[in-house]
Amino acid sequence: MNSKAHVKTTINGEEMEFLCEPRQSLLEVLRDDLGLTGTKEGCNDGNCGACSVIIDNVLVNACLVFAVEIQGCRVFTIEGLASPEGLHPLQQKFLENASLQCGICTPGFLVAAKALLDHNPDPTEHEVRHWLAGNLCRCTGYDKIVRAVLKAAEVGRETTAPAGSSN
Amino acid sequence: MSNASKNGNGNGKYKVIGTRPIRHDGVDKVTGRAAYGIDTHLGGMLYGQILRSPHPYARIRGIDTSKAKALKGVRAVITAADLPPSEADEVLNLVEGSFRLKDLRSNILADEKVFYQGHSVAAVAATNLHIAEEALQLIEVDYEILPHVDDVVAAMRDDAPLLHEDLTTKEFGEDTGKNSNIASHIQFKLGDLEKGFAESDIIVEEEFETASVHQGYIESHNATAEWKTDGQLTVWTSTQGAFGVQKQTAAILGLPVSKVRVVPMEIGGGFGGKIPVYLAPQAAILSKKCGHPVKIVMTRADVFRSTGPTPSSYVKVKLGADNSGKLLAAQATIAFAAGAFPGSPVGAGAVCVLSCYAIPNGLVDGYDVVLNRPRSAAYRAPGSTQVNLAVETLMDEIAVKLGMDPIELRLLNAAEEGTRRVDGAVYPVVGCRETLEQTKVHEHYLAPLSGPHQGRGVATGFWMNAGLKSTVTANVNEDGTVNLMEGSTDIGGSRASIAMQFAEVLGLPAEAVNPMVGDTASVGYTELTGGSRVTFATGWAAYEAAQEVKKILIGKAALYWETTEDEVRFEEGDFVHSTDPEKRLTFKELAGHLVDLGGPVVGTGAVDPNSGVGGSFTTCIADVEVDPETGKIKILRFTMIQDAGTAIHPSYVEGQMQGGSVQGIGWALNEEYFYNEGRMQNASFLDYRIPTCLDVPMIETVIVEVPHPDHPFGVRGVGEASIAPPPAAIANAIYDAVGIRLHELPMRPDRVLAACLAKEEAEAATANG
Ligand code: FES
Ligand code: FES
């Protein structure tokens, strides 16, 4: 149980290596060992979405993935959403629409919403609600989150520039 | 589609107030950089875990920690023996009430008995979380299982198992000497009840029950403690009140408050549930024992089993009215399940139950009852939602019986300035009537329903709002910006609303003020973030701090112009020479000269507004559709109308209203602590289901602004009242849709279906008979 595994992976475009115990979740390694605490823990049992990350273009809960499983994968976390040029339209719209109160759910919602817009750049309100139903927010009542995602989708469709260039 | 906010301060009275700037802490929170309690990481840090009772009620005969201590990687194991001994009658007075220190300590580490499943029994610190978890399994506790009671009505019976041998009932504040699970019985009386009912043409009376629900914040409880060899303890935690954590932790550990510094980290939701301490004392003792910082994060199952919840309740209400609908008499009996230790918000429930109406004759009895469930905690307008269901359902019955519009009935009886509440308080200017007027003309209220099994309901709710102590310190920077240190932890954007009030006074843009939340060693005493008080009271402190800064800067300008202070005016954000109007300095220009004008400019506001806060009223409209096959309720449309007083940042005011609405919807339809044999059966977010975004529609809001007459900007406080009326509005909408009355929360599909079938059977029996 104590011997550590060596994992080679790519996180937010950067190649990385780390040692971990086989029983450690990806969430635990991201937060406690790699210092990437932007991915939040809300339940550690797959029911809140606060730990949403994207692995090889698939939206997953990092608490349900063992860290050893990401060997050779490309992992995307909230820390990868903004670019040096500025915020991603989703981040900008969340701020403009006051879509966060306490903000603990926000990274998870942003990553999940990015995964949605990557798949479906023109979602309906129902599609947004359906996709984000795996992410819990106890503060906002979801209204302003859903609006922000719809508005960010509009921005995304209007600009041909890559994500993160403007709002 | 957009929120139908009536606000906007279109009267041009304010420059900053009423606008919607981006919150100051926003970028950190959308990039994942903001550091929450769960993100705390210190060098050499160990991980703690708590062993909790599997039994609802048991005597602890002994605890053997030797095997756990022997496990490699374990650094310390503690039990109640590591806490200071308690005197029987030592009491700790906190903002939220007075508590026996003995009970607070027992809730941290149980000594003789465990009182609920999830009660903390021992704690471990180890080099990693997994070792700490393994160590818990090696602790042997010898329990003598006792018969338990976990239903509020059963716990009040004379033959119920008693929880505390030394707990005697307080009747109207007097100790009766009678040993019972009823910790206290309170009573409010107004007028002549019998006469009121005798004069009534119509009397309605029903009993109601509500299940225990959890606050459901997404961030678990956490605490990281470092007890240094100089005896100084520092705690990093997510809390609604750093000074409250300081006070509780110091008392539980038997330390003076000056030995405990509490650093409030960003907090991932609270809603009242992050006022008590659950982990800081254990982390502190573990740290002291092993000489390292120790971090404890609760598992989600433990959050459910051991923290929160709001009390389950039994409420009986009787209302009497004349034929015109005028209320003449009201009686309420309220019993709240406090959980393992006394201290439910039954007092607040007793104030709120009749609070929306002018009723000349009233009697309210409230009972605080202990039983084998976790110690209950405040939850958004604590006590108000439980009692609201009863009164607002009965108001609907009266409206139906009299054939009156439900809003007209409420308008006829609405509380207003001068109305005496049953607890004796007399309302200052309040906005109950205004929310009803806005509801009556709202497009939602007037729109037709569009299909079968659909119905519309309304309900009105109240929360009293708090004032309490707050401190703000402002430091003027030479570039014309201001650092604002405030003591209120920011759960939902309050940094912005406080900074905006400061900015308004000095004519600065909101962005020129940089608000920060201080720890207990760096900011003046500030009470908890709760009671809808932060924008009101801490905002008031910011106003005072700004006034002081203004005064000092007038002195500085006088110095600059080598004149006297009475020659300097503050005008539209500029400092102006009265007799030589050519001389004019902007705030920024003057700030730039400060180095040559005698140094730092610091303004402080320290306030304790405690009189006539006035409270906030809400009215909501719910449209539902009932699925007659399954009993499932769908919310089709929902509008919340609330008197916020002046709305400082309307987006966050709407946010509070929307968040409270959806919590109320969850409470109404599916949230509940499901117990079997004293053990919670649904301690996860999968089984304790809070609403997801697929369960609710957009939440429309109308901000009504009846300014608070005493507050410098008319702020009233907006955080809580919105949770109270949704269950009753939904219950009334269900009646409107299918003609059934439910008297129990949650209104689960099985209950709705059973009531629908019972109604069908009764109708068939009548038809056949
Ligand atoms: S922490 Fe992973 S889903 Fe909640
Ligand atoms: S903003 Fe607090 S949980 Fe979503």
Coordinates of N, CA and C in Angstrom, one line a residue, chain B residues 211-278:
Chain B
A211 N -39.7 18.5 8.3 CA -38.5 17.6 8.5 C -37.3 18.5 8.8
S212 N -36.3 17.9 9.4 CA -35.0 18.5 9.5 C -34.3 18.6 8.2
V213 N -33.8 19.8 7.9 CA -33.0 19.9 6.6 C -31.6 20.5 6.9
H214 N -30.7 20.3 6.0 CA -29.4 20.7 6.2 C -29.1 22.0 5.3
Q215 N -28.2 22.8 5.9 CA -27.8 24.1 5.1 C -27.2 23.7 3.8
G216 N -26.5 22.6 3.7 CA -26.0 22.1 2.4 C -24.9 22.9 1.7
Y217 N -24.2 23.7 2.5 CA -23.0 24.4 1.9 C -22.1 23.4 1.2
I218 N -21.5 23.9 0.1 CA -20.7 22.9 -0.7 C -19.3 22.7 -0.1
E219 N -18.8 23.6 0.6 CA -17.5 23.4 1.3 C -17.8 22.8 2.7
S220 N -17.1 21.6 2.9 CA -17.2 21.0 4.2 C -16.6 21.8 5.3
H221 N -16.9 21.5 6.5 CA -16.3 22.2 7.7 C -14.8 21.8 7.7
N222 N -14.0 22.8 8.1 CA -12.6 22.5 8.2 C -11.9 23.4 9.2
A223 N -10.8 23.0 9.7 CA -10.0 23.8 10.6 C -8.6 23.4 10.5
T224 N -7.6 24.3 10.5 CA -6.2 24.0 10.6 C -5.7 24.8 11.8
A225 N -5.0 24.1 12.7 CA -4.6 24.8 13.9 C -3.1 24.6 14.1
E226 N -2.5 25.7 14.6 CA -1.1 25.6 15.0 C -0.9 26.1 16.4
W227 N -0.5 25.3 17.3 CA -0.3 25.7 18.7 C 1.2 25.8 18.9
K228 N 1.7 27.0 19.0 CA 3.1 27.1 19.0 C 3.6 27.0 20.5
T229 N 4.9 26.8 20.6 CA 5.4 26.6 22.0 C 5.3 27.8 22.9
D230 N 5.1 29.0 22.3 CA 4.9 30.1 23.1 C 3.5 30.2 23.7
G231 N 2.7 29.2 23.4 CA 1.3 29.1 23.9 C 0.3 29.9 23.0
Q232 N 0.8 30.3 21.9 CA -0.1 31.1 21.0 C -0.8 30.1 20.0
L233 N -2.1 30.2 19.9 CA -2.8 29.3 19.0 C -3.3 30.1 17.8
T234 N -3.1 29.6 16.6 CA -3.7 30.2 15.4 C -4.6 29.2 14.7
V235 N -5.7 29.6 14.3 CA -6.7 28.7 13.6 C -7.0 29.3 12.3
W236 N -6.9 28.6 11.2 CA -7.3 29.0 9.9 C -8.6 28.2 9.6
T237 N -9.7 28.9 9.3 CA -10.9 28.1 9.1 C -11.9 28.9 8.2
S238 N -12.9 28.1 7.7 CA -14.0 28.7 7.0 C -15.1 29.0 8.1
T239 N -15.4 30.2 8.3 CA -16.4 30.5 9.3 C -17.2 31.8 9.0
Q240 N -18.4 31.8 9.6 CA -19.2 33.0 9.4 C -18.8 34.1 10.4
G241 N -17.9 33.8 11.3 CA -17.5 34.8 12.3 C -16.2 34.4 13.0
A242 N -15.1 35.1 12.6 CA -13.8 34.7 13.2 C -13.8 35.0 14.7
F243 N -14.4 36.1 15.1 CA -14.4 36.4 16.5 C -15.3 35.4 17.3
G244 N -16.3 34.8 16.7 CA -17.1 33.8 17.3 C -16.3 32.5 17.5
V245 N -15.5 32.2 16.5 CA -14.6 31.0 16.6 C -13.6 31.2 17.7
Q246 N -13.1 32.4 17.7 CA -12.1 32.7 18.8 C -12.7 32.5 20.1
K247 N -13.9 33.1 20.3 CA -14.5 33.0 21.6 C -14.9 31.5 22.0
Q248 N -15.5 30.8 21.1 CA -15.8 29.4 21.4 C -14.6 28.6 21.6
T249 N -13.6 28.7 20.7 CA -12.4 27.8 20.8 C -11.7 28.1 22.2
A250 N -11.6 29.4 22.5 CA -10.9 29.8 23.7 C -11.6 29.2 24.9
A251 N -13.0 29.3 24.9 CA -13.8 28.9 26.1 C -13.7 27.3 26.2
I252 N -13.8 26.6 25.1 CA -13.7 25.2 25.1 C -12.4 24.7 25.6
L253 N -11.3 25.4 25.2 CA -10.0 25.0 25.6 C -9.5 25.6 26.9
G254 N -10.3 26.5 27.5 CA -10.0 27.1 28.7 C -8.8 28.1 28.6
L255 N -8.8 28.8 27.5 CA -7.8 29.8 27.2 C -8.4 31.2 27.2
P256 N -7.5 32.2 27.5 CA -8.0 33.6 27.3 C -8.1 33.9 25.8
V257 N -9.0 34.7 25.3 CA -9.2 35.0 23.9 C -7.9 35.5 23.2
S258 N -7.1 36.2 24.0 CA -5.9 36.8 23.4 C -4.9 35.7 23.0
K259 N -5.1 34.5 23.5 CA -4.1 33.4 23.1 C -4.6 32.8 21.7
V260 N -5.7 33.1 21.3 CA -6.3 32.5 20.1 C -6.4 33.5 19.0
R261 N -5.7 33.3 17.9 CA -5.9 34.2 16.7 C -6.6 33.3 15.6
V262 N -7.7 33.9 15.1 CA -8.5 33.1 14.1 C -8.4 33.9 12.7
V263 N -7.9 33.1 11.7 CA -7.8 33.7 10.4 C -9.0 33.2 9.5
P264 N -9.9 34.0 9.2 CA -11.0 33.6 8.4 C -10.6 33.4 6.9
M265 N -10.6 32.2 6.4 CA -10.3 31.9 5.0 C -11.5 32.2 4.2
E266 N -11.4 32.2 2.9 CA -12.6 32.3 2.1 C -13.5 31.1 2.5
I267 N -14.8 31.4 2.4 CA -15.8 30.4 3.0 C -16.7 30.0 1.9
G268 N -16.8 28.6 1.8 CA -17.7 28.1 0.7 C -19.1 27.8 1.2
G269 N -19.8 28.9 1.6 CA -21.2 28.7 2.0 C -21.3 28.5 3.5
G270 N -22.4 29.0 4.1 CA -22.6 28.8 5.5 C -24.1 28.8 5.9
F271 N -24.8 29.8 5.5 CA -26.3 29.9 5.7 C -26.6 29.7 7.2
G272 N -25.7 30.0 8.1 CA -26.0 29.8 9.5 C -25.2 28.6 10.1
G273 N -24.9 27.6 9.2 CA -24.3 26.4 9.7 C -22.8 26.5 10.0
K274 N -22.2 27.6 9.6 CA -20.8 27.8 10.0 C -20.6 28.9 11.0
I275 N -21.5 28.9 12.0 CA -21.3 29.7 13.2 C -20.7 28.9 14.3
P276 N -21.2 27.7 14.6 CA -20.6 26.9 15.6 C -19.2 26.4 15.2
V277 N -18.4 26.1 16.2 CA -17.1 25.4 15.9 C -17.4 23.9 16.0
Y278 N -16.8 23.1 15.1 CA -16.9 21.7 15.2 C -15.5 21.0 15.2

